[in-house]
Amino acid sequence: MKLAAAVALFALAAHAEVTVTIDHNRGKAATPAFTFARVPSPVRDDAATATKLELIAGTIDRNSAGLAALTDGRLPGNEDEPEANLFFRGDSWGGRFRVDLGGVIDLAAVNSYSWHPNTRAPQVYRLYASDGTDPNFNPMPGVKIDLTTCGWREIAFVDTRMKEGDEGGQYGVHIADDRGSLGRYRYLIFDVFETESDDPWGQTFYSEIDVVAKK
Ligand SMILES: [Ca+2]
């Protein structure tokens, strides 16, 4: 199908086994059902549903639904629905937030979803994880701290931007590991970056994040 372009990228993070799968729905392929060629559609009962999200750095745009939009299981009904997405303030670098899963789980996958007609559609972020047991563990590290020195591990760098073509539409990202587990973790940190700085409108509209526990 022409409308559903799909690209697979492999993360060059600490773990060579970590795979980042990116799907991009353009035009009519982008629907409120968030159906992708390979990336699973969002689910309501994932491990992130009952989690606690906390902002560590950055400013959430006042027109955004805030962090709650990421785990409420609700999806936007159209491509430009600010009140159904998390996005950071325009003209800023982005932001950092933490997900507390409430206890250590065997993490099978992390999926993220976004939808916007143009430059606020692609996703650019670093994902870190921690079990919280390192003696140097810093539960709320600021952006000037090297996370790998305080109990955090970089899981993946996600960048769905394309070299050419229309970047608007819907993106689904699936972060997983060939062995079936990304590791045992309690906390996740998302370092979210603007997709471009040519104008103030480079803050991605994140619709949902799913955290999948290994069965
Ligand atoms: Ca949502």
Short mmCIF file of N, CA and C in Angstrom, two decimals, residues 46 48-49 51-61 64-72 85-89 92-101 110-114 122-130 137-144 147 152-153 155-156 158 175 186-194 203-211:
data_model
loop_
_atom_site.label_atom_id
_atom_site.label_comp_id
_atom_site.label_asym_id
_atom_site.label_seq_id
_atom_site.Cartn_x
_atom_site.Cartn_y
_atom_site.Cartn_z
N ASP A 46 -2.14 -1.42 28.98
CA ASP A 46 -0.71 -1.67 29.05
C ASP A 46 -0.19 -1.30 30.44
N ALA A 48 1.62 0.97 31.40
CA ALA A 48 1.77 2.41 31.68
C ALA A 48 0.48 3.02 32.20
N THR A 49 -0.62 2.30 32.11
CA THR A 49 -1.93 2.87 32.44
C THR A 49 -2.00 3.39 33.88
N THR A 51 0.49 4.19 35.86
CA THR A 51 1.77 4.74 36.29
C THR A 51 1.67 6.20 36.70
N LYS A 52 2.76 6.65 37.28
CA LYS A 52 2.86 8.04 37.68
C LYS A 52 3.84 8.74 36.73
N LEU A 53 3.40 9.84 36.16
CA LEU A 53 4.28 10.60 35.27
C LEU A 53 4.65 11.91 35.93
N GLU A 54 5.93 12.24 35.86
CA GLU A 54 6.38 13.48 36.47
C GLU A 54 7.30 14.24 35.54
N LEU A 55 7.07 15.55 35.49
CA LEU A 55 7.89 16.41 34.65
C LEU A 55 9.20 16.71 35.38
N ILE A 56 10.32 16.52 34.70
CA ILE A 56 11.62 16.84 35.29
C ILE A 56 12.16 18.15 34.73
N ALA A 57 12.00 18.35 33.44
CA ALA A 57 12.52 19.58 32.82
C ALA A 57 11.65 19.95 31.62
N GLY A 58 11.71 21.23 31.26
CA GLY A 58 10.93 21.71 30.12
C GLY A 58 9.59 22.27 30.57
N THR A 59 8.91 22.92 29.65
CA THR A 59 7.61 23.53 29.95
C THR A 59 6.56 22.95 29.01
N ILE A 60 5.50 22.42 29.59
CA ILE A 60 4.42 21.87 28.78
C ILE A 60 3.58 23.02 28.24
N ASP A 61 3.25 22.95 26.96
CA ASP A 61 2.46 24.01 26.34
C ASP A 61 1.09 24.10 27.00
N SER A 64 -1.75 22.13 25.59
CA SER A 64 -1.61 20.68 25.58
C SER A 64 -2.41 20.05 26.71
N ALA A 65 -2.75 18.78 26.54
CA ALA A 65 -3.47 18.06 27.60
C ALA A 65 -2.51 17.64 28.72
N GLY A 66 -1.22 17.85 28.53
CA GLY A 66 -0.26 17.52 29.57
C GLY A 66 0.14 16.06 29.55
N LEU A 67 0.94 15.68 30.55
CA LEU A 67 1.50 14.32 30.61
C LEU A 67 0.40 13.26 30.66
N ALA A 68 -0.73 13.59 31.27
CA ALA A 68 -1.81 12.60 31.42
C ALA A 68 -2.25 12.03 30.07
N ALA A 69 -2.12 12.84 29.01
CA ALA A 69 -2.56 12.39 27.68
C ALA A 69 -1.79 11.16 27.20
N LEU A 70 -0.60 10.97 27.75
CA LEU A 70 0.26 9.89 27.28
C LEU A 70 -0.20 8.50 27.70
N THR A 71 -0.90 8.43 28.81
CA THR A 71 -1.24 7.10 29.34
C THR A 71 -2.74 6.95 29.61
N ASP A 72 -3.57 7.85 29.06
CA ASP A 72 -5.01 7.78 29.34
C ASP A 72 -5.74 6.81 28.42
N ASN A 85 -3.16 15.59 23.24
CA ASN A 85 -1.73 15.29 23.11
C ASN A 85 -0.88 15.99 24.17
N LEU A 86 0.28 15.39 24.42
CA LEU A 86 1.31 16.11 25.17
C LEU A 86 2.22 16.80 24.15
N PHE A 87 2.49 18.06 24.37
CA PHE A 87 3.57 18.71 23.62
C PHE A 87 4.15 19.84 24.45
N PHE A 88 5.43 20.06 24.26
CA PHE A 88 6.12 21.09 25.02
C PHE A 88 5.95 22.45 24.34
N ARG A 89 6.25 23.48 25.10
CA ARG A 89 6.06 24.86 24.64
C ARG A 89 6.84 25.13 23.36
N SER A 92 11.10 25.99 22.21
CA SER A 92 11.91 25.47 23.31
C SER A 92 12.60 24.19 22.84
N TRP A 93 13.59 23.72 23.62
CA TRP A 93 14.34 22.54 23.18
C TRP A 93 13.53 21.26 23.28
N GLY A 94 12.54 21.26 24.18
CA GLY A 94 11.76 20.04 24.41
C GLY A 94 11.55 19.86 25.90
N GLY A 95 11.68 18.66 26.39
CA GLY A 95 11.47 18.43 27.82
C GLY A 95 11.84 17.02 28.23
N ARG A 96 11.86 16.83 29.54
CA ARG A 96 12.20 15.51 30.11
C ARG A 96 11.13 15.12 31.12
N PHE A 97 10.63 13.90 31.00
CA PHE A 97 9.69 13.42 32.01
C PHE A 97 10.00 11.98 32.38
N ARG A 98 9.51 11.62 33.57
CA ARG A 98 9.78 10.29 34.11
C ARG A 98 8.49 9.50 34.26
N VAL A 99 8.58 8.22 33.96
CA VAL A 99 7.47 7.30 34.17
C VAL A 99 7.86 6.35 35.30
N ASP A 100 7.02 6.27 36.35
CA ASP A 100 7.25 5.32 37.44
C ASP A 100 6.22 4.21 37.31
N LEU A 101 6.71 3.00 37.04
CA LEU A 101 5.82 1.86 36.82
C LEU A 101 5.30 1.27 38.13
N VAL A 110 8.46 -0.72 24.53
CA VAL A 110 7.90 0.62 24.75
C VAL A 110 7.45 1.12 23.38
N ASN A 111 6.20 1.56 23.30
CA ASN A 111 5.66 2.06 22.04
C ASN A 111 5.23 3.52 22.21
N SER A 112 5.48 4.33 21.20
CA SER A 112 5.04 5.73 21.29
C SER A 112 4.33 6.12 19.99
N TYR A 113 3.35 7.01 20.14
CA TYR A 113 2.47 7.36 19.02
C TYR A 113 2.28 8.87 18.92
N SER A 114 2.28 9.38 17.70
CA SER A 114 2.10 10.82 17.49
C SER A 114 1.30 11.05 16.21
N PRO A 122 6.72 14.07 13.58
CA PRO A 122 7.83 13.14 13.85
C PRO A 122 8.23 13.12 15.32
N GLN A 123 8.84 12.04 15.73
CA GLN A 123 9.26 11.86 17.12
C GLN A 123 10.79 11.85 17.21
N VAL A 124 11.32 12.62 18.15
CA VAL A 124 12.76 12.60 18.43
C VAL A 124 12.93 12.55 19.95
N TYR A 125 13.44 11.43 20.46
CA TYR A 125 13.66 11.34 21.90
C TYR A 125 14.68 10.28 22.26
N ARG A 126 15.24 10.43 23.44
CA ARG A 126 16.08 9.39 24.02
C ARG A 126 15.31 8.73 25.15
N LEU A 127 15.42 7.42 25.21
CA LEU A 127 14.73 6.66 26.26
C LEU A 127 15.77 6.04 27.19
N TYR A 128 15.60 6.34 28.49
CA TYR A 128 16.46 5.77 29.52
C TYR A 128 15.61 4.93 30.46
N ALA A 129 16.25 3.97 31.13
CA ALA A 129 15.51 3.13 32.08
C ALA A 129 16.38 2.84 33.29
N SER A 130 15.71 2.56 34.41
CA SER A 130 16.42 2.24 35.65
C SER A 130 15.56 1.33 36.51
N PHE A 137 21.77 6.07 42.50
CA PHE A 137 20.55 6.36 41.75
C PHE A 137 20.00 7.75 42.04
N ASN A 138 19.80 8.51 40.98
CA ASN A 138 19.17 9.83 41.09
C ASN A 138 17.78 9.72 40.48
N PRO A 139 16.74 9.80 41.33
CA PRO A 139 15.38 9.56 40.81
C PRO A 139 14.85 10.66 39.89
N MET A 140 15.37 11.88 40.03
CA MET A 140 14.86 12.99 39.22
C MET A 140 16.02 13.81 38.66
N PRO A 141 16.85 13.21 37.81
CA PRO A 141 18.05 13.91 37.34
C PRO A 141 17.74 15.05 36.37
N GLY A 142 18.34 16.19 36.63
CA GLY A 142 18.19 17.36 35.75
C GLY A 142 18.93 17.13 34.44
N VAL A 143 18.70 18.04 33.48
CA VAL A 143 19.23 17.82 32.14
C VAL A 143 20.75 18.01 32.04
N LYS A 144 21.35 18.57 33.08
CA LYS A 144 22.81 18.76 33.01
C LYS A 144 23.56 17.55 33.56
N LEU A 147 23.09 10.84 32.78
CA LEU A 147 22.23 9.81 33.38
C LEU A 147 22.94 8.48 33.61
N TRP A 152 21.08 5.13 35.52
CA TRP A 152 20.20 5.02 34.35
C TRP A 152 20.94 4.41 33.17
N ARG A 153 20.21 3.72 32.34
CA ARG A 153 20.78 3.12 31.13
C ARG A 153 20.05 3.66 29.91
N ILE A 155 18.38 3.24 26.61
CA ILE A 155 17.78 2.10 25.91
C ILE A 155 17.78 2.34 24.40
N ALA A 156 17.39 3.55 24.00
CA ALA A 156 17.28 3.81 22.55
C ALA A 156 17.28 5.30 22.26
N VAL A 158 15.50 7.55 19.44
CA VAL A 158 14.45 7.47 18.43
C VAL A 158 14.46 8.77 17.62
N ILE A 175 9.84 -0.04 20.40
CA ILE A 175 11.19 -0.32 20.89
C ILE A 175 11.16 -1.66 21.60
N ARG A 186 12.00 -0.24 36.66
CA ARG A 186 10.84 0.40 37.31
C ARG A 186 10.56 1.79 36.72
N TYR A 187 11.66 2.47 36.33
CA TYR A 187 11.51 3.87 35.88
C TYR A 187 11.94 4.03 34.43
N LEU A 188 11.27 4.92 33.72
CA LEU A 188 11.69 5.31 32.39
C LEU A 188 11.84 6.83 32.36
N ILE A 189 12.82 7.30 31.62
CA ILE A 189 12.92 8.74 31.35
C ILE A 189 12.86 8.95 29.85
N PHE A 190 12.01 9.89 29.45
CA PHE A 190 11.95 10.31 28.05
C PHE A 190 12.56 11.70 27.95
N ASP A 191 13.61 11.81 27.15
CA ASP A 191 14.18 13.10 26.81
C ASP A 191 13.65 13.45 25.43
N VAL A 192 12.72 14.38 25.40
CA VAL A 192 12.02 14.69 24.15
C VAL A 192 12.62 15.96 23.53
N PHE A 193 12.94 15.90 22.25
CA PHE A 193 13.56 17.04 21.58
C PHE A 193 12.67 17.59 20.47
N GLU A 194 12.81 18.87 20.19
CA GLU A 194 12.08 19.48 19.08
C GLU A 194 12.53 18.84 17.78
N GLN A 203 7.51 21.08 18.23
CA GLN A 203 7.23 20.21 19.38
C GLN A 203 6.21 19.14 19.02
N THR A 204 6.65 17.91 19.06
CA THR A 204 5.82 16.77 18.66
C THR A 204 4.53 16.67 19.46
N PHE A 205 3.45 16.31 18.77
CA PHE A 205 2.17 15.99 19.40
C PHE A 205 2.19 14.50 19.77
N TYR A 206 2.56 14.21 21.02
CA TYR A 206 2.57 12.82 21.47
C TYR A 206 1.18 12.43 21.97
N SER A 207 0.60 11.40 21.35
CA SER A 207 -0.78 11.00 21.66
C SER A 207 -0.87 9.93 22.73
N GLU A 208 0.11 9.02 22.75
CA GLU A 208 0.05 7.92 23.70
C GLU A 208 1.41 7.24 23.78
N ILE A 209 1.70 6.70 24.99
CA ILE A 209 2.87 5.85 25.18
C ILE A 209 2.40 4.56 25.82
N ASP A 210 2.79 3.45 25.26
CA ASP A 210 2.45 2.15 25.84
C ASP A 210 3.71 1.48 26.37
N VAL A 211 3.62 0.94 27.58
CA VAL A 211 4.71 0.17 28.18
C VAL A 211 4.21 -1.27 28.28
#
